[in-house]
């Protein structure tokens, strides 16, 4: 079986899709780029895809799979100036996920537009479906990321031994129901990275043992400590809390996460 492809049409369609995917991936990763770099990355990716299609190996699908990851990594490097194989590979996975959802929405739109146009305007129809899909996904991502950002707070700890404040980003988890079994005080969770910065505040005299349950672990004990003072900054005003209990746990908080603390919602109540 032979396929007749018009390379100019393939280039235009691939470049348009690359523009949508780079935009969505950048939005997810919170990275920005000039329009010139976005167009450069999209054009380079389209050119590499066309060259990959012409390789005299495997089938058409095999060629596309073979070149998918290297092409997306090159596009992310050119557009967002990302370096390192690990970072580029993760970025290519994000781009692939964006492409999966973009393609699904495009197919849904095309299936409803084709009966109307009756098979006419193939290239234009594909580009139009791509624009609509990109607009829908971009709006959805904006709402989801805005909702997530609303759950982030800036938390400030005073460290007596250092004589200075340490500021970290905290995520307000409405599902956090940890409380101290003795006092009934709300318990927040910090990462070990943050705990190392607060080492002078985490004295054994203020040690608490907090029982907890999580998925895959019906029971356990978290080491917790009482901090003398914590200031929560939110929407232009501050909340000062004294004798705050924090538990040390890395579950759900990686060192590369945008937040290093899971804040108990009870601390935001007046």
Coordinates of C-alpha atoms in Angstrom, one line a residue:
X1 CA 0.0 0.0 0.0
X2 CA 1.3 3.4 -1.0
X3 CA 0.4 6.8 0.5
X4 CA 0.5 10.1 -1.5
X5 CA 1.5 12.9 0.8
X6 CA 1.8 16.6 -0.1
X7 CA 4.8 17.7 2.0
X8 CA 3.7 21.3 2.1
X9 CA 0.3 20.3 3.6
X10 CA 2.0 18.0 6.1
X11 CA 4.4 20.8 7.1
X12 CA 1.6 23.4 7.6
X13 CA -0.5 21.0 9.6
X14 CA 2.4 19.8 11.8
X15 CA 3.6 23.4 12.4
X16 CA 0.1 24.4 13.5
X17 CA -0.2 21.5 15.9
X18 CA 3.3 22.2 17.2
X19 CA 2.2 25.8 18.0
X20 CA -0.8 24.6 20.0
X21 CA 1.3 22.0 21.8
X22 CA 4.1 24.3 22.7
X23 CA 1.6 26.8 24.0
X24 CA -0.2 24.2 26.2
X25 CA 3.1 22.7 27.5
X26 CA 4.4 26.1 28.4
X27 CA 1.2 26.9 30.2
X28 CA 1.5 23.7 32.2
X29 CA 5.1 24.2 33.1
X30 CA 4.7 27.9 33.7
X31 CA 7.3 28.8 31.2
X32 CA 7.3 31.8 28.8
X33 CA 8.9 32.4 25.4
X34 CA 8.8 35.1 22.8
X35 CA 6.6 34.6 19.7
X36 CA 9.7 34.4 17.6
X37 CA 11.1 31.4 19.7
X38 CA 7.6 29.7 19.7
X39 CA 7.4 29.9 15.9
X40 CA 11.0 28.8 15.6
X41 CA 10.4 25.8 17.7
X42 CA 7.2 24.9 15.9
X43 CA 8.9 25.3 12.4
X44 CA 11.9 23.2 13.5
X45 CA 9.7 20.5 14.8
X46 CA 7.6 20.4 11.6
X47 CA 10.7 20.2 9.5
X48 CA 12.1 17.4 11.6
X49 CA 8.8 15.5 11.4
X50 CA 8.8 15.8 7.6
X51 CA 12.3 14.5 7.4
X52 CA 11.3 11.6 9.7
X53 CA 8.4 10.7 7.4
X54 CA 10.8 10.4 4.5
X55 CA 13.2 8.0 6.3
X56 CA 13.4 4.7 4.3
X57 CA 12.8 2.6 7.4
X58 CA 9.8 1.0 9.2
X59 CA 6.2 2.0 8.4
X60 CA 4.7 5.4 8.5
X61 CA 3.5 4.9 12.1
X62 CA 6.9 3.5 13.1
X63 CA 8.7 6.6 11.7
X64 CA 6.4 8.9 13.6
X65 CA 6.9 7.0 16.9
X66 CA 10.7 6.9 16.3
X67 CA 11.0 10.6 15.9
X68 CA 8.3 11.8 18.3
X69 CA 10.4 12.1 21.5
X70 CA 13.6 13.6 19.9
X71 CA 11.5 16.1 17.9
X72 CA 9.6 17.3 21.0
X73 CA 12.7 17.5 23.0
X74 CA 14.4 19.7 20.4
X75 CA 11.3 21.9 20.2
X76 CA 11.2 22.5 24.0
X77 CA 14.9 23.2 24.0
X78 CA 14.6 25.8 21.2
X79 CA 11.4 27.4 22.5
X80 CA 11.9 27.5 26.3
X81 CA 15.7 27.1 26.5
X82 CA 15.4 23.9 28.6
X83 CA 18.6 21.8 29.0
X84 CA 19.4 18.4 30.4
X85 CA 18.1 15.1 29.1
X86 CA 15.9 14.5 32.2
X87 CA 14.2 17.9 32.0
X88 CA 13.7 17.6 28.3
X89 CA 12.3 14.1 28.5
X90 CA 9.8 15.2 31.2
X91 CA 8.8 18.2 29.0
X92 CA 8.3 15.9 26.1
X93 CA 6.0 13.7 28.2
X94 CA 4.0 16.8 29.1
X95 CA 3.8 17.7 25.5
X96 CA 2.7 14.2 24.6
X97 CA -0.1 14.4 27.2
X98 CA -1.2 17.7 25.8
X99 CA -1.2 16.2 22.3
X100 CA -3.3 13.3 23.5
X101 CA -6.1 15.6 24.9
X102 CA -5.7 18.0 21.9
X103 CA -6.1 15.1 19.5
X104 CA -9.1 13.8 21.3
X105 CA -10.9 17.1 21.2
X106 CA -10.0 17.6 17.6
X107 CA -11.4 14.3 16.6
X108 CA -14.6 15.1 18.5
X109 CA -15.0 18.4 16.7
X110 CA -14.1 17.0 13.3
X111 CA -16.7 14.2 13.5
X112 CA -19.3 16.9 14.0
X113 CA -18.1 19.3 11.3
X114 CA -17.5 16.8 8.5
X115 CA -21.2 16.1 7.9
X116 CA -21.8 19.8 7.6
X117 CA -19.0 20.5 5.1
X118 CA -19.4 17.1 3.4
X119 CA -15.7 16.3 3.1
X120 CA -14.7 19.7 1.6
X121 CA -11.8 21.8 2.9
X122 CA -9.7 19.1 4.5
X123 CA -6.7 21.3 5.5
X124 CA -8.8 24.3 6.5
X125 CA -11.1 22.0 8.5
X126 CA -8.2 20.4 10.4
X127 CA -6.7 23.8 11.2
X128 CA -10.0 25.2 12.4
X129 CA -10.6 22.2 14.6
X130 CA -7.1 22.6 16.0
X131 CA -7.7 26.2 16.9
X132 CA -11.0 25.4 18.6
X133 CA -9.5 22.5 20.6
X134 CA -6.5 24.7 21.7
X135 CA -8.8 27.5 22.9
X136 CA -10.9 25.0 24.9
X137 CA -8.0 23.3 26.5
X138 CA -6.2 26.6 27.2
X139 CA -9.3 27.9 29.0
X140 CA -9.7 24.6 31.0
X141 CA -6.0 24.7 32.0
X142 CA -6.3 28.4 33.0
X143 CA -9.2 27.5 35.3
X144 CA -7.5 24.5 36.8
X145 CA -4.2 26.3 37.5
X146 CA -6.0 29.3 38.9
X147 CA -7.9 27.1 41.3
X148 CA -4.6 25.5 42.3
X149 CA -2.8 28.8 42.8
X150 CA -5.7 29.9 45.1
X151 CA -4.7 27.1 47.4
X152 CA -1.0 28.3 47.7
X153 CA 0.1 30.6 50.5
X154 CA 3.4 32.1 51.6
X155 CA 4.3 31.0 55.1
X156 CA 7.0 32.7 57.1
X157 CA 8.8 31.0 60.1
X158 CA 11.0 32.9 62.5
X159 CA 14.1 30.9 63.4
X160 CA 15.6 32.1 66.8
X161 CA 19.0 30.6 66.4
X162 CA 19.5 32.2 63.0
X163 CA 17.8 35.5 63.9
X164 CA 15.9 35.5 60.6
X165 CA 12.8 34.4 58.8
X166 CA 12.4 31.5 56.4
X167 CA 9.8 31.8 53.8
X168 CA 8.2 28.8 52.1
X169 CA 5.3 28.1 49.8
X170 CA 2.4 26.2 51.4
X171 CA -0.5 24.3 49.9
X172 CA -3.8 24.5 51.8
X173 CA -5.2 21.0 51.8
X174 CA -8.9 21.0 52.8
X175 CA -8.6 17.2 53.2
X176 CA -6.0 17.6 55.9
X177 CA -7.6 16.5 59.2
X178 CA -4.5 15.9 61.2
X179 CA -4.8 17.0 64.8
X180 CA -2.7 16.6 67.9
X181 CA -4.3 13.8 70.0
X182 CA -3.5 15.6 73.3
X183 CA -4.4 19.2 72.6
X184 CA -6.6 18.9 69.5
X185 CA -4.6 21.5 67.7
X186 CA -4.4 21.4 63.9
X187 CA -1.2 19.8 62.5
X188 CA 0.4 21.0 59.3
X189 CA 3.0 18.9 57.3
X190 CA 6.4 20.1 56.2
X191 CA 9.0 18.4 54.0
X192 CA 12.4 17.3 55.4
X193 CA 14.0 20.0 53.4
X194 CA 12.1 22.6 55.3
X195 CA 12.6 20.8 58.6
X196 CA 16.4 21.0 58.1
X197 CA 16.1 24.8 57.7
X198 CA 14.0 24.9 61.0
X199 CA 16.3 22.5 62.9
X200 CA 16.9 25.1 65.7
X201 CA 13.2 25.3 66.3
X202 CA 12.5 21.6 66.4
X203 CA 13.6 20.7 69.9
X204 CA 12.9 17.4 71.5
X205 CA 11.2 19.3 74.4
X206 CA 8.4 20.2 72.0
X207 CA 8.1 16.8 70.4
X208 CA 4.7 15.4 69.6
X209 CA 3.7 12.0 68.2
X210 CA 0.8 12.4 65.7
X211 CA -1.0 9.3 64.5
X212 CA -2.1 9.3 60.9
X213 CA -3.7 7.1 58.2
X214 CA -3.0 7.3 54.4
X215 CA -3.6 5.2 51.3
X216 CA -1.7 2.0 51.6
X217 CA -0.9 2.6 55.3
X218 CA -3.8 2.1 57.7
X219 CA -1.8 3.5 60.7
X220 CA 1.4 5.3 61.4
X221 CA 3.2 7.9 63.6
X222 CA 4.5 11.2 62.4
X223 CA 7.2 13.1 64.3
X224 CA 5.8 16.5 65.1
X225 CA 7.2 19.6 66.8
X226 CA 5.8 22.9 68.2
X227 CA 7.0 26.1 66.5
X228 CA 6.9 29.3 68.5
X229 CA 5.5 31.4 65.7
X230 CA 4.3 31.3 62.1
X231 CA 3.1 34.1 59.9
X232 CA 0.8 33.3 56.9
X233 CA 0.6 35.8 54.1
X234 CA -2.6 35.7 52.0
X235 CA -4.1 38.1 49.6
X236 CA -2.4 41.2 51.0
X237 CA -2.9 40.5 54.7
X238 CA -1.1 38.4 57.3
X239 CA -2.2 35.9 59.9
X240 CA 0.0 35.4 62.9
X241 CA -0.2 32.0 64.7
X242 CA 1.7 31.0 67.8
X243 CA 2.6 27.5 69.1
X244 CA 2.0 25.9 65.7
X245 CA 2.4 22.1 65.4
X246 CA 4.1 20.8 62.3
X247 CA 4.8 17.2 61.4
X248 CA 7.7 16.1 59.2
X249 CA 6.9 13.9 56.3
X250 CA 8.0 13.7 52.6
X251 CA 4.9 11.9 51.4
X252 CA 3.4 14.0 48.6
X253 CA 6.0 16.7 48.9
X254 CA 9.1 16.4 46.7
X255 CA 12.0 18.8 46.9
X256 CA 11.2 20.0 43.4
X257 CA 7.6 20.7 44.3
X258 CA 6.4 24.3 44.1
X259 CA 5.3 24.0 47.7
X260 CA 7.2 22.6 50.7
X261 CA 4.3 22.6 53.3
X262 CA 0.8 21.2 53.5
X263 CA -1.1 23.8 55.5
X264 CA -4.0 22.8 57.8
X265 CA -7.1 24.8 56.8
X266 CA -7.8 25.4 60.5
X267 CA -4.9 27.8 60.7
X268 CA -6.7 30.2 58.3
X269 CA -9.8 30.5 60.5
X270 CA -10.2 33.5 62.7

